Amino acid sequence: MNSLPLFFNRLAAMLLPGLLACVSAFAQGSGEPALGLIIGYRSAEAGTETPDLSPRHGRARAAAQWKAASELNRARTTRLASDLGIPMRGASEAGNAALLKFDRPLKGRDLEDAMRRVRLHPDVAWVEPDVLVKRLQTVPNDTRFPDQWHLQIPGGGNPAAMNLPNAWTLTTNSAVIPVVVAVVDGGVRFDHPELAQLGARLLPGYDLVSEVDVANDGDGGRDADASDPGDWVSTADRQKTLFASCTVANSSWHGTFITGQIAAASNNGAGVAGIDWDARILPVRVAGKCGALVSDLLDGVRWAAGLPVAGVPANTNPARVINLSFGGDAPCSTAYQDTINAATDAGALVVVAAGNGAGAPRRPADCQRVMAVASVRKDGAKADYSSFGPQVALSAPGGSEEAGDLNLLLSTDNAGTTVPGAHRLGYKQGTSFSAPQAVGVASLMLSVNGVLTPNALIERMKAGARAHINVGFGQCALPTSGLCRCTTTTCGAGLLDAAASVQLATGPAAIITPIGTVTPGTAITLNGSASVALTGSSIATHQWTQVSGPTVAITNASTAVAGASLPSSPATYVFRLTVTDDFLPTARTGSDTVTVVAAYPVTSGGGGGSTSVFWGMALWAWVLAVCWQQRRARRKF
C-alpha cells in the first residue's frame, strides 16, 4: 500500500539533481561563496527551534533539550543531503536553525542548484547560504577624555554629545548592579592597558569561529581563547575562493575598540573613559578574516545570551546587553530573526549598527526586536555613511572626517597592521561605533534597575532622546542620502541622552509573561503580575491597552492579570501594560508590550504520505516544464 509513495520519493531523489541541472544550466552564476546552507525545517517535531530554551526552566534541562534536538536535526540534515545528492562534510547548527556544511565552498550556479534542491524539499520552510558577513568599514588613527567629545555634556559646537557626566552622577556608586555586556565581534586584546586593568570585569569569553581559514589563529576551531589574533586580508588571501571578493586590509582591532568604548578602565588618571565604569565585558569571538560566517555569528548571539550551543560549554555569565556591529549584506532572514527572538526572550537586548551604506538598513538592523543605532556627526547631522530609515531606534555619535581626528571617536586600539603590535589609543568612525554608545547606556540603566526588559530599555532610551537638530542640510530621504538632516522617520526618536535614559530607568518595570503563537479563537491571558517597582515603592496601578491588530475586548484591563478572546481568523496582536508606582511627590510609570500571533500550525509534508507523493509529482511537472521552455527558447536564437 505504501509502495507508490516510496517509489516516487526514491525516483525524485535519484533524478532530481540531473533534472535541476537542466534548469540551472541557464542560470547566471554570481555572488559570494558559501560554506554551507542554513536550513529551517517545517516540522516542529525535530527542529532545533522546538525546545524551551529560556533560563527559567533551568540551565541543565535547557541544555539537555538542545543537545537532543541538535542531534536529531544533524541526522535529519545528513539524510537530506544524501537524498538530494549534495556532498557535505558535516551537519551542525546556526543559531536556532540547522546547518549543512558543504564539502567545498560553492558559489554561482552550483550554489543556486544546491539551494533550489533543498528549498523544494517538503520538510524545508526556508534556506539561506552560510556566507561571510563583511565587517563594517572603519577609519583608524590615534589620544584622552577631553578628546572624547561624544561623551561630554551637549552644548556649543557639540550638540550631539551624549551627556555622560550627568549620567555618571547617578551610577558611579556602590549601589549599582554590575551588568554583563557581550561584545559579539572579532575578539579582544586582553593585554591592552586600558582593558587589562578591568581585571575580573573582563570575562574570558569564548571563540566561536569554526573555520580555520577565517579564524586566523592557527588552532583550528572553536575554543576558550577569545583574543583577537588580527583579521588582516592580504593579496594572497584573495586567491582563495572564500576571500576572493574581500578587500585587502590591515587588521581592524574592531572588538578591542568597541570594548574600550563600553568599559575602558575609567577614573584612573590615564587613557580614555568607558561609558559604564562597572560593566563586566563578555568577549564572544565570531569574526576573523573578512568578517564572520552567518552560522558563527548566530551561534555567538545565542551563546552570549546564555542559551545552549551544541559542542560548546555553557555560558555561565549570560549577557543582558549584546553589541552586534555587523550587517548590511541582505534583508533580515528567518535565521537571524529566530535567533534574535531567542536571545531577546532570554532577557538580552540586542543592539546593532544601522549600517554604513547610506541607505536603508539591512540585516540585522532591519530585523524586529533589535535596537538599531544610526550615526550622527558632532553637529547632529546624519553622518554621510550612515544607513537610515524607520527601523532605526535612535542616533548616537559615530564620528566623521570633516575636521580630521577631532570629530572621530577615540578608544582602545592596536598599531599592528597584521599580528598584534603596540597598544595605543586610536580614532575610528562608523555605525559600528554608534551601537556601543547605546549598549553602554543600556548597561548603565540596568545597573540601577536590573529588571528592565529589552523592550523597556529601548522604549525608555527613545523617550529620553533629545530632539534631532535642525542643521543646515536637506532632510534625509530614502533610498539614499549622504550628509543630511535627521527626522524621527529617518534617524529614530532622536539623539541618545545618557542622563535622561538613566533617570527614566528608575521608574517601575512592566514585566509580561510571553505568549507567542496561539491558535485563532483562543482565549489568552495577559499576565503582568511579575511587574516590579524599585525598592521603597510599590506598584499602585496596572492598565492594559491594545496597540495593534483587530480590535478585541480586554477583560479586567485595570488589573495585573487580564484576558482577551481572539477572533477565529489569523492575525497578529500587540498589547501594552502600563504600571504606575506610589512614589512621592510624583508617581512614576513604566510600560512594556507583548506580541501574540494567532496562526494555524504548519504541518510537515514528510513521512512518505500523500503530500510527499504530490510534491514528487509536482516537482517532476515543474522541472520538465522549465526544461521544455528553455529548449523552446533556445530554438528562437
XYZ file of C-alpha atoms in Angstrom:
637
model
C 0.000 0.000 0.000
C 2.949 2.326 0.691
C 4.976 1.277 -2.340
C 3.715 4.078 -4.604
C 4.816 6.969 -2.366
C 8.134 5.254 -1.715
C 8.660 4.759 -5.452
C 8.014 8.444 -6.196
C 10.269 9.623 -3.376
C 13.179 7.431 -4.434
C 12.763 8.278 -8.085
C 12.617 12.009 -7.352
C 15.710 11.780 -5.146
C 17.678 9.929 -7.844
C 16.697 12.094 -10.786
C 16.249 15.474 -9.112
C 19.924 16.562 -9.368
C 20.057 15.870 -13.084
C 16.717 17.495 -13.802
C 17.615 20.567 -11.778
C 20.875 20.803 -13.681
C 18.751 21.277 -16.797
C 17.204 24.360 -15.201
C 20.349 25.751 -13.590
C 22.381 25.399 -16.776
C 20.822 28.665 -17.909
C 21.272 30.496 -14.584
C 23.876 33.220 -14.284
C 26.453 32.226 -11.658
C 27.500 35.072 -9.365
C 27.600 36.187 -5.740
C 29.529 35.325 -2.615
C 30.884 31.812 -1.967
C 29.019 29.848 0.705
C 30.447 27.197 3.037
C 27.042 25.637 3.598
C 23.297 26.146 3.887
C 21.323 27.351 6.899
C 18.025 25.468 6.939
C 14.717 25.971 8.719
C 12.518 22.879 8.825
C 8.734 22.959 8.700
C 8.228 20.131 11.138
C 8.380 21.193 14.766
C 8.959 17.637 15.939
C 12.720 17.510 15.457
C 13.634 21.143 14.847
C 16.147 22.993 16.954
C 13.527 25.721 17.407
C 11.332 23.383 19.471
C 12.887 23.206 22.966
C 12.069 25.803 25.588
C 15.497 27.385 25.844
C 14.728 30.033 28.441
C 16.759 30.017 31.650
C 13.608 29.936 33.791
C 13.322 26.149 33.338
C 16.878 25.521 34.413
C 20.131 25.635 32.518
C 20.725 21.868 32.704
C 17.284 20.999 31.349
C 17.536 23.535 28.540
C 20.976 22.246 27.583
C 19.752 18.648 27.538
C 16.785 19.582 25.365
C 19.018 21.496 22.994
C 21.534 18.665 22.739
C 18.833 16.104 21.957
C 17.162 18.341 19.357
C 20.532 19.186 17.808
C 21.437 15.525 17.400
C 18.089 14.810 15.734
C 18.450 17.766 13.403
C 22.017 16.832 12.456
C 20.840 13.353 11.499
C 17.939 14.864 9.600
C 20.245 17.229 7.709
C 22.609 14.385 6.860
C 19.715 12.373 5.396
C 18.520 15.420 3.476
C 21.938 15.938 1.883
C 22.192 12.264 0.999
C 18.724 12.144 -0.556
C 19.373 15.258 -2.634
C 22.898 14.335 -3.692
C 24.620 17.301 -2.016
C 28.203 16.437 -0.947
C 28.719 17.524 2.657
C 31.407 17.480 5.318
C 29.120 17.724 8.317
C 25.932 18.975 9.902
C 25.668 21.481 12.716
C 23.598 24.434 13.937
C 23.360 28.110 13.044
C 21.672 29.879 15.923
C 18.207 28.315 16.130
C 18.437 26.684 12.691
C 20.220 23.706 11.102
C 23.491 23.965 9.176
C 24.520 21.773 6.229
C 28.266 22.183 5.609
C 29.414 21.716 2.001
C 32.465 19.613 1.252
C 33.857 22.689 -0.559
C 32.794 26.344 -0.968
C 30.056 26.812 -3.576
C 29.009 29.921 -5.464
C 27.060 30.986 -8.529
C 25.274 28.232 -10.418
C 26.440 25.433 -8.105
C 25.163 27.269 -5.034
C 21.864 28.089 -6.720
C 21.386 24.415 -7.605
C 22.048 23.267 -4.052
C 19.707 25.867 -2.560
C 16.974 25.017 -5.037
C 17.167 21.309 -4.235
C 16.884 21.950 -0.526
C 14.165 24.603 -0.863
C 11.939 22.257 -2.865
C 12.003 19.545 -0.224
C 8.598 19.352 1.533
C 10.110 19.463 5.038
C 12.081 22.676 4.398
C 10.471 26.019 5.233
C 13.368 28.223 4.150
C 17.060 28.119 3.305
C 19.860 30.682 3.062
C 23.586 30.431 2.260
C 26.198 30.460 5.027
C 28.332 33.293 3.697
C 30.809 35.709 5.230
C 29.189 38.838 6.637
C 31.632 41.649 5.922
C 32.770 43.837 8.777
C 31.527 47.420 8.643
C 34.301 49.708 7.379
C 36.279 51.839 9.842
C 38.874 54.628 9.674
C 41.632 54.351 12.350
C 44.389 56.821 13.676
C 45.306 57.954 17.448
C 44.946 60.078 22.163
C 42.090 61.074 26.427
C 38.788 62.052 27.926
C 38.836 65.702 26.740
C 39.217 64.256 23.252
C 36.153 62.052 23.720
C 33.778 64.775 22.582
C 30.919 62.319 22.216
C 30.783 61.649 25.980
C 30.606 65.315 27.047
C 27.655 67.433 28.161
C 25.977 68.716 24.960
C 26.256 72.374 24.086
C 28.014 74.959 21.957
C 29.681 73.311 18.987
C 28.985 69.833 20.367
C 25.189 69.400 20.384
C 25.260 65.646 19.636
C 27.274 64.721 22.797
C 25.618 62.079 24.972
C 25.626 63.783 28.400
C 27.600 61.098 30.238
C 28.887 63.235 33.161
C 25.301 63.770 34.338
C 24.571 60.053 33.944
C 27.656 59.081 35.927
C 26.451 61.110 38.910
C 23.534 58.646 39.135
C 25.505 55.442 38.601
C 29.069 55.703 39.949
C 28.389 54.431 43.476
C 28.466 51.126 45.339
C 24.711 50.563 44.967
C 24.811 49.823 41.235
C 24.440 46.298 39.826
C 27.364 45.171 37.618
C 25.869 44.241 34.239
C 27.275 41.645 31.807
C 27.663 43.109 28.328
C 28.641 40.865 25.386
C 30.745 42.134 22.502
C 29.984 39.675 19.682
C 32.808 40.589 17.340
C 36.375 39.669 16.401
C 37.704 39.092 19.904
C 39.664 41.452 22.136
C 43.255 42.277 23.074
C 43.115 41.282 26.740
C 46.564 42.773 27.363
C 45.693 46.339 26.305
C 46.492 48.510 29.366
C 43.039 50.103 29.374
C 41.413 46.650 29.378
C 43.870 44.635 31.460
C 43.064 46.983 34.361
C 39.489 45.696 34.329
C 40.691 42.509 35.994
C 37.812 40.123 36.677
C 35.416 42.505 34.934
C 36.875 41.348 31.599
C 35.472 37.817 31.380
C 37.240 35.021 29.428
C 34.500 34.712 26.827
C 34.725 32.190 24.002
C 35.930 31.785 20.408
C 33.110 30.529 18.168
C 34.863 30.912 14.793
C 34.500 27.446 13.270
C 36.562 27.695 10.069
C 40.361 27.594 10.268
C 40.937 29.997 7.374
C 38.566 32.583 8.837
C 39.816 32.146 12.413
C 43.403 33.053 11.540
C 44.592 31.919 14.971
C 46.178 28.631 13.926
C 44.350 26.444 16.418
C 41.624 25.156 14.108
C 38.177 25.728 15.517
C 36.095 26.808 18.473
C 37.857 27.142 21.814
C 38.064 29.170 25.018
C 40.507 31.770 23.658
C 38.554 34.897 22.678
C 41.648 37.010 21.983
C 41.959 38.755 18.618
C 44.956 37.500 16.568
C 44.344 40.051 13.802
C 41.946 39.926 10.862
C 44.068 41.296 8.020
C 43.359 40.258 4.421
C 46.341 40.001 2.068
C 46.629 39.732 -1.694
C 47.487 36.066 -1.221
C 44.297 35.539 0.839
C 42.245 36.802 -2.102
C 43.449 33.869 -4.199
C 41.223 31.618 -2.075
C 37.611 31.236 -3.191
C 36.232 32.242 0.200
C 38.104 35.564 0.238
C 38.041 36.416 -3.481
C 35.658 39.349 -3.020
C 37.288 40.639 0.167
C 39.222 43.894 0.277
C 42.923 43.832 1.075
C 43.093 45.451 4.507
C 45.098 45.743 7.703
C 43.840 44.252 10.953
C 40.994 46.337 12.374
C 41.077 45.532 16.130
C 37.339 46.139 15.882
C 36.263 44.284 19.028
C 39.026 45.889 21.102
C 37.887 49.379 20.078
C 34.249 48.606 20.948
C 35.184 47.035 24.287
C 37.056 50.204 25.226
C 34.093 52.363 24.255
C 31.832 50.464 26.627
C 34.083 49.759 29.573
C 37.694 51.031 29.341
C 39.257 51.485 32.773
C 37.835 54.822 33.938
C 38.554 57.486 36.518
C 42.116 56.160 36.750
C 44.068 59.232 35.679
C 45.149 57.874 32.290
C 43.840 56.950 28.855
C 40.184 57.087 27.892
C 36.934 56.615 29.823
C 34.409 53.871 29.183
C 30.677 54.518 29.372
C 29.902 52.023 32.161
C 32.572 52.043 34.878
C 31.260 48.820 36.454
C 30.163 46.692 33.484
C 31.520 43.185 33.013
C 32.553 42.536 29.404
C 31.980 39.143 27.768
C 34.034 38.869 24.540
C 32.423 36.466 22.068
C 34.681 35.950 19.067
C 32.753 35.175 15.864
C 34.772 37.069 13.229
C 38.179 36.743 11.608
C 39.469 37.397 8.122
C 36.946 39.406 6.092
C 34.173 39.106 8.688
C 32.000 36.409 10.224
C 30.144 33.420 8.839
C 26.410 33.763 9.448
C 26.358 30.461 11.339
C 29.109 31.561 13.727
C 27.517 34.969 14.255
C 24.144 33.443 15.125
C 25.679 30.877 17.466
C 27.606 33.736 19.084
C 24.403 35.658 19.809
C 22.807 32.550 21.319
C 25.822 31.778 23.489
C 26.136 35.407 24.610
C 22.522 35.334 25.838
C 23.212 32.220 27.913
C 21.428 29.833 25.556
C 22.968 26.425 24.800
C 25.065 25.865 21.692
C 25.866 22.241 20.850
C 29.502 21.307 21.439
C 30.292 24.480 23.398
C 30.465 24.789 27.209
C 27.575 26.646 28.801
C 27.961 30.394 29.237
C 27.737 30.925 32.984
C 27.682 34.721 32.581
C 24.672 35.459 30.328
C 24.697 38.969 28.913
C 21.887 41.438 29.483
C 23.046 43.565 26.525
C 24.663 42.306 23.297
C 26.654 44.516 20.920
C 26.457 43.309 17.303
C 28.307 45.668 14.958
C 27.857 43.707 11.737
C 25.451 43.949 8.855
C 24.475 45.322 5.518
C 24.655 42.259 3.263
C 20.996 41.173 2.895
C 17.482 41.690 4.296
C 16.639 40.136 7.638
C 16.170 36.392 7.293
C 14.303 33.831 9.370
C 17.618 32.501 10.675
C 18.537 35.937 12.017
C 15.068 36.718 13.362
C 14.647 33.375 15.165
C 17.999 33.778 16.893
C 17.286 37.391 17.863
C 13.905 36.309 19.232
C 15.545 33.582 21.314
C 18.142 35.982 22.739
C 15.522 38.646 23.459
C 13.200 36.164 25.127
C 16.147 35.131 27.316
C 16.351 38.737 28.534
C 19.174 40.133 26.378
C 18.838 43.411 24.469
C 20.472 43.058 21.033
C 21.906 46.417 19.908
C 23.027 46.621 16.279
C 24.703 49.068 13.937
C 22.366 50.632 11.364
C 24.994 50.065 8.660
C 27.369 52.174 6.613
C 25.567 52.029 3.259
C 23.940 55.499 3.359
C 20.621 53.826 2.513
C 18.031 51.534 4.078
C 19.328 49.257 6.863
C 19.935 45.577 6.112
C 20.267 42.649 8.498
C 20.414 42.613 11.405
C 19.347 46.282 11.606
C 16.101 45.617 9.713
C 15.162 42.676 11.952
C 12.430 43.062 14.556
C 13.175 43.395 18.297
C 16.700 44.767 17.830
C 17.799 48.281 18.705
C 19.282 49.744 15.527
C 21.512 52.802 16.017
C 22.417 55.295 13.288
C 25.433 57.637 13.274
C 25.396 61.406 13.590
C 28.231 63.911 13.368
C 29.299 66.240 16.159
C 26.813 68.873 14.876
C 23.907 66.393 14.870
C 23.675 65.859 11.102
C 23.414 62.288 9.841
C 26.918 61.071 9.054
C 27.347 60.756 5.301
C 27.989 56.981 5.520
C 25.213 56.039 7.971
C 22.266 53.948 6.864
C 18.883 55.255 7.990
C 15.150 54.632 7.871
C 12.121 53.787 10.010
C 13.851 50.722 11.501
C 16.314 52.959 13.371
C 15.527 53.396 17.094
C 17.723 56.439 17.703
C 21.031 58.030 16.737
C 24.364 58.374 18.505
C 27.745 59.883 17.628
C 29.635 57.763 15.112
C 32.417 60.094 14.070
C 33.115 61.918 10.823
C 36.194 63.079 8.950
C 35.308 66.652 8.028
C 37.676 68.071 10.698
C 40.276 65.304 10.824
C 40.734 63.347 14.040
C 38.903 65.974 16.101
C 35.486 64.645 15.021
C 36.335 60.933 15.043
C 35.773 58.625 18.022
C 38.665 57.728 20.329
C 39.073 54.349 22.040
C 41.387 51.396 22.658
C 43.316 50.246 19.590
C 46.436 48.431 18.397
C 49.170 49.515 15.983
C 49.668 46.089 14.400
C 48.853 46.004 10.695
C 48.644 42.194 10.732
C 49.502 40.451 14.022
C 49.212 42.431 17.270
C 51.669 45.304 17.686
C 51.988 48.107 20.200
C 48.895 49.031 22.204
C 47.563 52.517 21.595
C 44.509 54.741 21.558
C 43.121 55.241 18.066
C 40.422 57.036 16.114
C 37.654 55.437 14.055
C 34.264 56.228 12.541
C 31.210 54.188 11.583
C 27.884 52.908 12.846
C 29.898 50.018 14.299
C 30.878 52.536 16.960
C 27.476 54.206 17.379
C 25.931 50.933 18.577
C 28.312 50.573 21.589
C 27.227 54.013 22.782
C 23.664 52.717 23.186
C 24.984 49.445 24.640
C 26.883 51.332 27.341
C 23.867 53.480 28.210
C 21.597 50.416 28.381
C 24.116 48.864 30.749
C 24.001 51.962 32.976
C 20.200 51.752 33.022
C 20.286 48.098 34.070
C 22.822 48.930 36.754
C 20.143 50.974 38.578
C 17.116 48.865 37.589
C 18.042 45.291 36.760
C 14.513 44.125 35.959
C 14.055 46.264 32.846
C 13.201 44.114 29.817
C 14.852 44.578 26.410
C 11.774 46.340 25.088
C 11.571 48.574 28.158
C 15.196 49.604 27.645
C 14.515 50.567 24.034
C 11.333 52.472 24.843
C 12.917 54.424 27.714
C 16.021 55.309 25.715
C 13.795 56.536 22.898
C 11.675 58.507 25.375
C 14.813 60.130 26.799
C 16.310 61.026 23.415
C 16.833 64.714 22.609
C 15.218 66.130 19.505
C 17.136 65.974 16.234
C 18.975 69.176 15.384
C 17.846 71.377 12.518
C 21.227 71.571 10.814
C 21.592 73.414 7.529
C 21.181 70.409 5.225
C 18.283 68.916 3.316
C 16.174 66.239 5.006
C 17.366 62.651 4.796
C 15.306 60.735 2.242
C 15.380 57.133 1.074
C 16.549 55.335 -0.998
C 19.889 57.012 -0.292
C 21.291 60.162 1.290
C 24.747 61.236 2.334
C 25.108 64.150 4.732
C 21.560 65.246 5.630
C 19.177 66.475 8.330
C 17.670 63.769 10.529
C 13.977 63.367 11.300
C 12.131 60.918 13.531
C 11.207 58.828 10.489
C 14.775 58.524 9.219
C 17.133 58.576 12.249
C 14.945 57.314 15.072
C 13.411 59.047 18.087
C 16.275 61.495 18.497
C 19.810 61.828 19.869
C 20.884 59.424 22.608
C 20.982 61.133 26.029
C 22.620 59.024 28.740
C 21.461 61.109 31.710
C 17.809 61.205 30.629
C 17.862 57.469 29.889
C 19.254 56.608 33.340
C 16.688 58.849 35.017
C 13.886 57.099 33.116
C 15.309 53.725 34.213
C 14.473 54.454 37.846
C 10.725 54.013 37.397
C 8.777 50.716 37.777
C 9.207 47.935 35.246
C 6.253 46.309 33.486
C 7.066 42.610 33.054
C 4.706 40.500 30.939
C 4.648 36.717 30.637
C 5.414 35.878 26.948
C 2.595 34.336 24.921
C 3.963 33.736 21.413
C 1.885 31.805 18.864
C -1.634 30.521 19.611
C -4.462 29.041 17.582
C -7.032 31.570 16.278
C -10.100 31.709 18.520
C -8.048 31.148 21.691
C -8.818 32.962 24.939
C -5.480 34.400 26.072
C -4.251 35.528 29.492
C -2.347 38.805 29.731
C -0.203 38.335 32.819
C 1.733 41.285 34.225
C 1.886 40.077 37.817
C 5.696 39.917 37.736
C 5.943 43.701 37.274
C 8.035 45.378 39.961
C 8.761 48.778 41.449
C 12.118 49.909 42.755
C 12.957 49.396 46.429
C 10.893 51.693 48.611
C 7.951 51.873 46.202
C 5.074 49.603 45.154
C 3.019 49.145 42.023
C -0.142 51.216 42.502
C -1.999 50.617 39.213
C -1.977 48.374 36.147
C -3.549 49.296 32.821
C -3.783 47.083 29.729
C -4.405 48.568 26.275
C -4.311 47.199 22.745
C -1.640 48.634 20.453
C -2.372 46.880 17.151
C -4.290 44.069 15.494
C -8.038 43.527 15.045
C -9.807 45.167 17.993
C -10.681 42.825 20.859
C -12.245 43.439 24.256
C -9.815 43.248 27.186
C -11.384 41.956 30.401
C -10.083 43.163 33.781
C -7.929 45.695 31.934
C -7.035 47.585 35.141
C -5.633 44.554 36.972
C -2.285 42.742 36.820
C -3.841 39.747 35.066
C -6.268 40.492 32.230
C -7.698 38.471 29.368
C -8.966 38.627 25.803
C -10.765 36.278 23.427
C -9.234 36.340 19.948
C -11.331 36.036 16.764
C -11.116 32.858 14.694
C -9.074 34.478 11.895
C -5.253 34.511 11.837
C -3.768 37.850 12.896
C -1.030 39.459 14.970
C -1.871 41.417 18.126
C 0.200 43.703 20.344
C -0.923 44.580 23.876
C 0.676 47.141 26.224
C 0.828 47.085 30.010
C 1.471 50.389 31.804
C 2.236 50.279 35.519
C 2.373 53.240 37.935
C 4.136 53.265 41.301
C 3.319 55.142 44.519
C 6.454 57.302 44.536
C 6.022 60.786 46.051
C 5.721 63.564 45.200
C 5.156 62.359 41.615
C 4.238 58.806 40.659
C 6.408 57.141 38.013
C 5.316 54.884 35.182
C 6.765 52.083 33.113
C 5.383 50.070 30.237
C 6.107 47.109 28.003
C 4.338 45.216 25.222
C 3.611 41.604 24.376
C 3.040 40.246 20.868
C 0.549 37.456 20.188
C 0.468 35.670 16.827
C -2.756 33.800 16.096
C -1.944 31.252 13.385
C -2.807 27.719 12.431
C 0.104 25.260 12.762
C 2.113 24.365 9.653
C 2.115 20.628 9.060
C 5.076 18.735 7.652
C 4.910 17.171 4.229
C 7.390 14.445 5.200
C 6.906 10.854 6.204
C 6.115 9.398 2.792
C 2.437 10.336 2.888
C 0.256 11.840 0.211
C 1.971 15.233 0.450
C 5.242 13.613 -0.485
C 3.616 11.963 -3.486
C 2.154 15.213 -4.730
C 5.424 17.005 -4.032
C 7.287 14.484 -6.164
C 4.750 14.665 -8.983
C 4.579 18.472 -8.852
C 8.337 18.714 -8.822
C 8.591 16.495 -11.885
C 5.980 18.557 -13.696
C 7.646 21.854 -12.807
C 11.164 20.775 -13.762
C 10.070 19.215 -17.061
C 8.041 22.306 -17.918
C 11.001 24.609 -17.281
C 13.317 22.420 -19.310
C 10.822 22.372 -22.182
C 10.511 26.160 -22.063
C 14.302 26.534 -22.100
C 14.529 24.163 -25.043
C 11.946 26.165 -26.961
C 13.701 29.410 -26.065
C 16.985 28.114 -27.458
C 15.331 27.360 -30.805
C 14.405 31.045 -31.202
C 18.016 32.245 -31.251
